[in-house]
PDB file of C-alpha atoms in Angstrom:
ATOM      1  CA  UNK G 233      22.395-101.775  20.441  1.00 74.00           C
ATOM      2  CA  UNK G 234      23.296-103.036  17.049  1.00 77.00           C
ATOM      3  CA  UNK G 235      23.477-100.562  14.169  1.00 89.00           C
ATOM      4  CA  UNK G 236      23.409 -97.272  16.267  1.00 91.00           C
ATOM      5  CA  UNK G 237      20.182 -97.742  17.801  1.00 94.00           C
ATOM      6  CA  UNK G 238      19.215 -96.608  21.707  1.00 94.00           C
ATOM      7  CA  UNK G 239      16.244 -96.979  23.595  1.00 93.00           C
ATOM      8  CA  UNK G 240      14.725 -93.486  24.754  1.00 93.00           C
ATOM      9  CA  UNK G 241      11.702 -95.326  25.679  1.00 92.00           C
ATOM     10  CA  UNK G 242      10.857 -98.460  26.415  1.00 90.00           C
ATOM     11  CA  UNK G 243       7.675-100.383  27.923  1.00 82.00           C
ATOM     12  CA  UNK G 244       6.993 -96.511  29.525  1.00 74.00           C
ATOM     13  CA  UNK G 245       3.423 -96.223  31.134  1.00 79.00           C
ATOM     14  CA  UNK G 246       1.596 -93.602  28.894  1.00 85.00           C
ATOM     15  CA  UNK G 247      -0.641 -91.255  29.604  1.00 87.00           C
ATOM     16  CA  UNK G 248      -3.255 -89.972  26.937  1.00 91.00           C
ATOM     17  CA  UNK G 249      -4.524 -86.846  27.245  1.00 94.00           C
ATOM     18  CA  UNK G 250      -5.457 -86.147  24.264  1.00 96.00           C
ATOM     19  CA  UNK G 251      -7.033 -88.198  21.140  1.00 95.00           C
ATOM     20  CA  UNK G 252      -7.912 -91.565  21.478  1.00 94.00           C
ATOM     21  CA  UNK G 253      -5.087 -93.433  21.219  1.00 88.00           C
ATOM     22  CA  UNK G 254      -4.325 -95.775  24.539  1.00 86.00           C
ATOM     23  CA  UNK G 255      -0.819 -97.571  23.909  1.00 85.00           C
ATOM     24  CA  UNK G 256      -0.552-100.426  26.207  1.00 84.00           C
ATOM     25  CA  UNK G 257       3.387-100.476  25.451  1.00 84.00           C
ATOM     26  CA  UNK G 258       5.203 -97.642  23.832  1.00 88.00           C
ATOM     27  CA  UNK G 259       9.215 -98.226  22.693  1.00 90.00           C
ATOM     28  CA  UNK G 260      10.790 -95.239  20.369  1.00 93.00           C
ATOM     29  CA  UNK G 261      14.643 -96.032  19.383  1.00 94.00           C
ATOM     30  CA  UNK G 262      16.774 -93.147  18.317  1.00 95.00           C
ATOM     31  CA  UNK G 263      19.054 -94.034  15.572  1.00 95.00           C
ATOM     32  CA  UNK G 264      22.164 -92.167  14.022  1.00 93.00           C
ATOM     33  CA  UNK G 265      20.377 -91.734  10.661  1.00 92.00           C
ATOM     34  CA  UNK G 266      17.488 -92.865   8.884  1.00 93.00           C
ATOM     35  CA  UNK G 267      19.680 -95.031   7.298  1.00 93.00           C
ATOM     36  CA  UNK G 268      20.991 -96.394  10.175  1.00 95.00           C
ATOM     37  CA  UNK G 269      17.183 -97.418  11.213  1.00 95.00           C
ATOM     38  CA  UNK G 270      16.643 -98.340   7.883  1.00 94.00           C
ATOM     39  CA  UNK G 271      19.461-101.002   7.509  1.00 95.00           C
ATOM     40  CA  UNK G 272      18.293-101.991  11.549  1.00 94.00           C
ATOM     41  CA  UNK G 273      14.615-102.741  10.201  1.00 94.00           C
ATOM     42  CA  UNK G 274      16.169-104.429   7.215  1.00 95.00           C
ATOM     43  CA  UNK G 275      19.101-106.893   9.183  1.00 95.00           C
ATOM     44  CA  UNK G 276      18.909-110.676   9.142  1.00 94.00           C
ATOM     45  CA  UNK G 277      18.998-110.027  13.238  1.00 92.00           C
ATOM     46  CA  UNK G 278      15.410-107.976  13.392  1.00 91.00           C
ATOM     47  CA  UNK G 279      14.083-110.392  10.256  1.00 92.00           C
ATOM     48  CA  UNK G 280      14.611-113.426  12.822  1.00 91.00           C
ATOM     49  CA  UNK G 281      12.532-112.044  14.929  1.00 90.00           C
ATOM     50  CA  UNK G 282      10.036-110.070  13.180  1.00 90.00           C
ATOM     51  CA  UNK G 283       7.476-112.629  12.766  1.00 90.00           C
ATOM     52  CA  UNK G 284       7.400-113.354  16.377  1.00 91.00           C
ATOM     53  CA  UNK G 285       6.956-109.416  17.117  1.00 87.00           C
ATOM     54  CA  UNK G 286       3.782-109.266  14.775  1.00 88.00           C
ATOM     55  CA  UNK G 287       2.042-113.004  15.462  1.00 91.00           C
ATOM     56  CA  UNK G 288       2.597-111.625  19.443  1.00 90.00           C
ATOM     57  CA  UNK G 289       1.155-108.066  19.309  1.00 84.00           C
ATOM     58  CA  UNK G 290      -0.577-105.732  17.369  1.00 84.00           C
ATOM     59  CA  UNK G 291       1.659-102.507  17.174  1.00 85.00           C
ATOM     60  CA  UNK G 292       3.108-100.483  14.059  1.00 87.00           C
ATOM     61  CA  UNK G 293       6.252 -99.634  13.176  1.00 90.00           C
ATOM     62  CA  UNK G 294       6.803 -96.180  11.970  1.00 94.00           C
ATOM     63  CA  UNK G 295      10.600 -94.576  10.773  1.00 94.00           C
ATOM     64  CA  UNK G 296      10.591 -90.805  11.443  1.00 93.00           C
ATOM     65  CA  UNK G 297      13.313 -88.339  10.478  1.00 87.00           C
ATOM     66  CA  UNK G 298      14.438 -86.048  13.562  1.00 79.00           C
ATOM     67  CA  UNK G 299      14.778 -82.392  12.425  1.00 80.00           C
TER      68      UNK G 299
END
């Protein structure tokens, strides 16, 4: 994947078992760095597409640092 990104998971089946939350789809995309996920997110490639991802679903998009 383009700028360091790989899929850990992607369209998994997810079980809640706790909370409320009932994610239909989950995808989570490791990335070298922040800024590697940062300048993904911010590419004319993702910006293409980006519309279609939000007019097509409701999800959110969050960045989280690994420690």
């Amino acid at each position: 994947m383009a700028y360091g990104g790989k899929y850990l998971i992607r369209s998994a089946p997810a079980e809640t078992v706790e909370g409320s939350w009932v994610p239909n789809g989950l995808v989570v995309i490791e990335f070298e760095s922040e800024e590697h996920a940062r300048q993904w997110y911010e590419s004319p490639e993702y910006a293409a597409i980006k519309g279609l991802r939000r007019e097509s679903a409701t999800s959110s998009l969050i960045i989280v640092e690994r420690v």
